Amino acid sequence: MVPRVEPLSTRPTKDVLTDALLDITAQHGLEQVSVRQVAAAAGVSIGTVQHHFPTKDAMVTAAFTEVVRRIRERVAGVALGPDVHRNLTAVLRELLPLDERRATEVRIQVAFAARAATTPSLATLQAGILADVGEAIAGAIARAGRGAVPPEEARALARIALAAVDGLALHAVSSGSWDRTALTDALDRLIDMLLAR
Amino acid sequence: MVPRVEPLSTRPTKDVLTDALLDITAQHGLEQVSVRQVAAAAGVSIGTVQHHFPTKDAMVTAAFTEVVRRIRERVAGVALGPDVHRNLTAVLRELLPLDERRATEVRIQVAFAARAATTPSLATLQAGILADVGEAIAGAIARAGRGAVPPEEARALARIALAAVDGLALHAVSSGSWDRTALTDALDRLIDMLLAR
Amino acid sequence: MVPRVEPLSTRPTKDVLTDALLDITAQHGLEQVSVRQVAAAAGVSIGTVQHHFPTKDAMVTAAFTEVVRRIRERVAGVALGPDVHRNLTAVLRELLPLDERRATEVRIQVAFAARAATTPSLATLQAGILADVGEAIAGAIARAGRGAVPPEEARALARIALAAVDGLALHAVSSGSWDRTALTDALDRLIDMLLAR
Amino acid sequence: MVPRVEPLSTRPTKDVLTDALLDITAQHGLEQVSVRQVAAAAGVSIGTVQHHFPTKDAMVTAAFTEVVRRIRERVAGVALGPDVHRNLTAVLRELLPLDERRATEVRIQVAFAARAATTPSLATLQAGILADVGEAIAGAIARAGRGAVPPEEARALARIALAAVDGLALHAVSSGSWDRTALTDALDRLIDMLLAR
DNA sequence: CATGAATGAGCATTCATTCAT
DNA sequence: TATGAATGAATGCTCATTCAT
């Protein structure tokens, strides 16, 4: 009698599928995502994909939800110290395409943001993540050294900061070539402007 | 002498097609653009569309080129007076979704920017328009009242300004709801920060 | 106990599709074969055709492979007796349009041969079947009564015999009208010539 | 006043179009012939093609008529001497793909023959050319040295000869590779068989 | 003679989805 | 949990043809 061993390689299929979808999105755009492509990239049959995600929309939404979760996790994971400037830099650097990993993340976010512009259900998710990250940035700003910044003021600055960083990221990936130094310099200058009094 | 009656409906088919494509893009996103949809929206046959644009890519690229042309025209068309703050405000307000017309333009730009992230030929166009508009903003900043701002410094600030405005616009349309006042306030604050010394 | 009713209509879809393709080819030529036509003739949806044959090329190649298989089978199926003349007649008659069935086969072969002239992958299949049938004919000739015909000589004669028969068949179907008697007479005369010493 | 000189390069457009069609046929097969392709290959507009040939069928038929004319011309052009064997060889060699020119001609004839199998109007043309060339071959055979061959007998042999040669040519181009020597040998052997008594 | 605009049918192919196993 | 058969709509694109110039 043959014992069923096999604990091997048992990553949840759902996760494999989500990763496959995000890979395709980063490389070829969200409009190139199809059930077929995802199945092929994940190495499973089409039927299997649709066993886990009954419709394509469900699959895309699940993937975006996962992206949102990751961003939240990443922003929350940035260790905050006493130095406000450093804190802000740390948080915002996570949102710029400063290496291949972050470039990939940016491409994914841009793809979903563009789709959210015409897909209400995705717009809701997008609004949520913008609020969350904005709040995190506002918190970092509010703790600024010389006299506390009023919360409303901090939130307003945070919105501008987030917009500027996302704008820089968008310009970087959509113009096809960018350089780390220019992004870093722009971020420094931006933070100086934000914290100037 | 023959009176010039009926200039009516003599618009070039190519322009009608481009407008149809941009309409669909603004309303449903670039991924919903198909030769059939464009033909239907323009009120011509499928064959006619492809008589003018042999491939879909050619059609999309032509439409983006037209968008780029319009942006350039609009930015160049903003009358610049002696007041730097006012000038900057005028230029940058053109890029925010402050009314339906501009919201439509923003949606179109966002759609193309997202596609440019995975389509090198569009990325080239995007890089061009970013450089041009950035230069225009830098010019406005450089003319700032108290002592000229060094050109390189002006360009750096312009890049941040453009990124921030495009980021605000992206956040607005991708989160599904926004308000004019918040955008206007953010823009004022941004310009203050840029011109602070 | 469940009686085995209904083996009816359980023919593999792939076979039904191949037959449909060959029907169309025989009646209207290979250039009239389209996925749509095959689907319609087979009574299935377009999607089903392409579920079994991912591309049209794959479908055509599969059909030609089936044709080749049938020819081999048919030639091999001719019972060979001691009389060489009779043997040769039996084999070669299979290749002439002497009745509707064989006329259909000839039309199909001619269509594929013509396409093979500009399609290398089909040319390979064609070369294979020519070699096989040639070998079978050579075998029949070699066994000729008065002293064995040298193998190389037999092969050379076989090539001519096969060419002549295929040429007669081609002329028959391509000139639109032919008669059984003329073909039979020509075949007799040909075989006499081949076996004359 | 500028005199319209220009006798230059004034080959009839119709001929240019026919050649373009035959080029495409020889290289890619008759099924790849389209009005567009012919126009492109001839360097004229689609409209021009259809000015000369109102329908595609008319164009194809005209091209086949031209092919037939050329074959007749070529066969008639073979100088016939007193040596029957030599005469037959000369005529039949014209029909084998012994060099690139003749290979091209064969490919064209094969393409048209295949189409004629399902297109009655082409079948008529094909029947005509077969009769004509057959008659020419019969004439060469009839003049055979030792005692005249009866006309009916000569015609029967001619049909076999023509079939064999066309069959050899078909096998050569449809199997993708052939060699001059094998074809020449086969032809010699065939003629020996035909003239044997 | 030659062109280009316009058309509508047809092409192979990809698509998301349903269903039985 | 996973698969493959089947479907029908939609995709971008090529086609032959008509017509006005």
XYZ file of C-alpha atoms in Angstrom, chain A residues 22-177:
156
model
C -0.301 40.547 -11.084
C 2.702 39.369 -13.088
C 0.808 39.749 -16.323
C -0.546 43.115 -15.237
C 2.916 44.433 -14.411
C 4.397 43.207 -17.644
C 1.661 43.749 -20.208
C -1.070 45.732 -18.552
C -4.421 44.867 -17.049
C -6.085 44.721 -20.466
C -3.919 41.747 -21.367
C -5.168 39.785 -18.400
C -7.452 36.958 -19.451
C -8.558 33.764 -17.815
C -6.507 31.874 -20.382
C -3.360 33.860 -19.764
C -3.668 33.527 -16.016
C -4.249 29.798 -16.299
C -1.243 29.407 -18.561
C 0.990 31.546 -16.343
C -0.097 29.607 -13.276
C 0.302 26.278 -15.008
C -3.260 25.127 -14.417
C -6.279 24.568 -16.612
C -8.823 27.225 -17.434
C -11.442 25.286 -15.528
C -9.311 25.425 -12.417
C -9.057 29.193 -12.569
C -12.801 29.449 -12.781
C -13.235 26.992 -10.008
C -11.481 29.467 -7.716
C -12.819 32.659 -9.274
C -16.252 32.186 -10.796
C -15.929 35.249 -13.005
C -13.117 37.292 -14.377
C -14.314 40.311 -12.446
C -14.094 38.388 -9.206
C -10.554 37.437 -10.079
C -9.505 40.987 -10.877
C -11.173 42.371 -7.793
C -9.512 39.756 -5.607
C -6.167 40.672 -7.074
C -6.717 44.362 -6.452
C -7.774 43.590 -2.901
C -4.539 41.718 -2.441
C -2.585 44.667 -3.855
C -4.323 46.996 -1.432
C -3.532 44.638 1.424
C 0.116 44.614 0.476
C 0.370 48.368 0.288
C -1.230 48.744 3.688
C 1.125 46.148 5.110
C 4.130 47.767 3.577
C 3.282 51.273 4.743
C 2.462 50.000 8.214
C 5.702 48.081 8.230
C 7.899 51.116 7.902
C 9.519 51.629 11.303
C 8.926 55.142 12.486
C 11.558 56.858 14.585
C 11.694 60.286 16.220
C 12.965 62.029 13.076
C 9.945 63.271 11.094
C 11.858 63.991 7.912
C 13.312 60.521 7.947
C 9.946 58.976 8.678
C 8.272 60.712 5.781
C 11.089 59.801 3.484
C 10.838 56.160 4.489
C 7.099 55.977 3.898
C 7.087 57.814 0.602
C 10.104 56.006 -0.811
C 8.028 52.858 -0.664
C 5.733 54.349 -3.276
C 8.395 55.277 -5.817
C 9.868 52.922 -8.439
C 13.341 52.993 -6.923
C 14.093 49.380 -7.743
C 12.580 46.633 -9.856
C 10.320 45.410 -7.100
C 8.812 48.813 -6.479
C 8.624 49.549 -10.198
C 6.541 46.428 -10.580
C 4.267 47.494 -7.741
C 3.844 50.919 -9.285
C 2.932 49.477 -12.651
C 0.301 47.343 -10.984
C -1.125 50.245 -9.030
C -1.225 52.451 -12.083
C -3.055 49.774 -14.021
C -5.667 49.378 -11.316
C -6.007 53.121 -10.771
C -6.703 53.615 -14.476
C -9.299 50.892 -14.467
C -10.825 52.278 -11.278
C -11.472 55.477 -13.207
C -14.210 53.665 -15.102
C -15.113 50.829 -12.716
C -17.011 51.992 -9.606
C -16.332 48.861 -7.566
C -12.603 49.313 -8.004
C -12.926 53.032 -7.327
C -14.233 52.185 -3.870
C -11.174 50.092 -3.111
C -8.949 52.821 -4.490
C -10.643 55.455 -2.316
C -10.059 53.277 0.727
C -6.383 52.771 0.163
C -5.859 56.457 -0.627
C -7.538 57.391 2.652
C -5.475 54.902 4.622
C -2.128 55.825 3.201
C -3.034 59.501 3.400
C -3.802 59.047 7.069
C -0.462 57.358 7.670
C 1.365 60.201 5.990
C -0.674 62.757 7.881
C 0.309 61.044 11.096
C 3.958 61.298 10.219
C 3.604 64.973 9.363
C 1.601 65.784 12.463
C 4.386 64.549 14.676
C 6.654 67.187 13.165
C 9.104 68.687 15.682
C 8.536 72.398 16.124
C 5.013 72.681 17.483
C 2.356 70.203 16.431
C 0.812 70.671 12.983
C -2.981 70.878 13.261
C -4.566 67.606 12.121
C -6.553 69.149 9.291
C -3.493 70.941 8.038
C -1.510 67.710 8.253
C -4.137 65.867 6.268
C -4.134 68.512 3.562
C -0.371 68.330 3.298
C -0.537 64.548 3.266
C -2.910 64.572 0.330
C -0.519 66.768 -1.603
C 2.431 64.617 -0.625
C 0.723 61.428 -1.695
C -0.447 62.989 -4.931
C 3.026 64.254 -5.715
C 4.645 60.894 -5.027
C 2.064 58.963 -7.015
C 2.385 61.533 -9.786
C 6.148 61.107 -9.849
C 5.713 57.344 -9.970
C 3.147 57.592 -12.738
C 5.358 59.878 -14.794
C 8.286 57.560 -14.270
C 6.665 54.353 -15.449
C 4.511 55.937 -18.148
C 7.358 57.791 -19.816
C 9.370 54.622 -20.071
C 12.599 55.761 -18.531
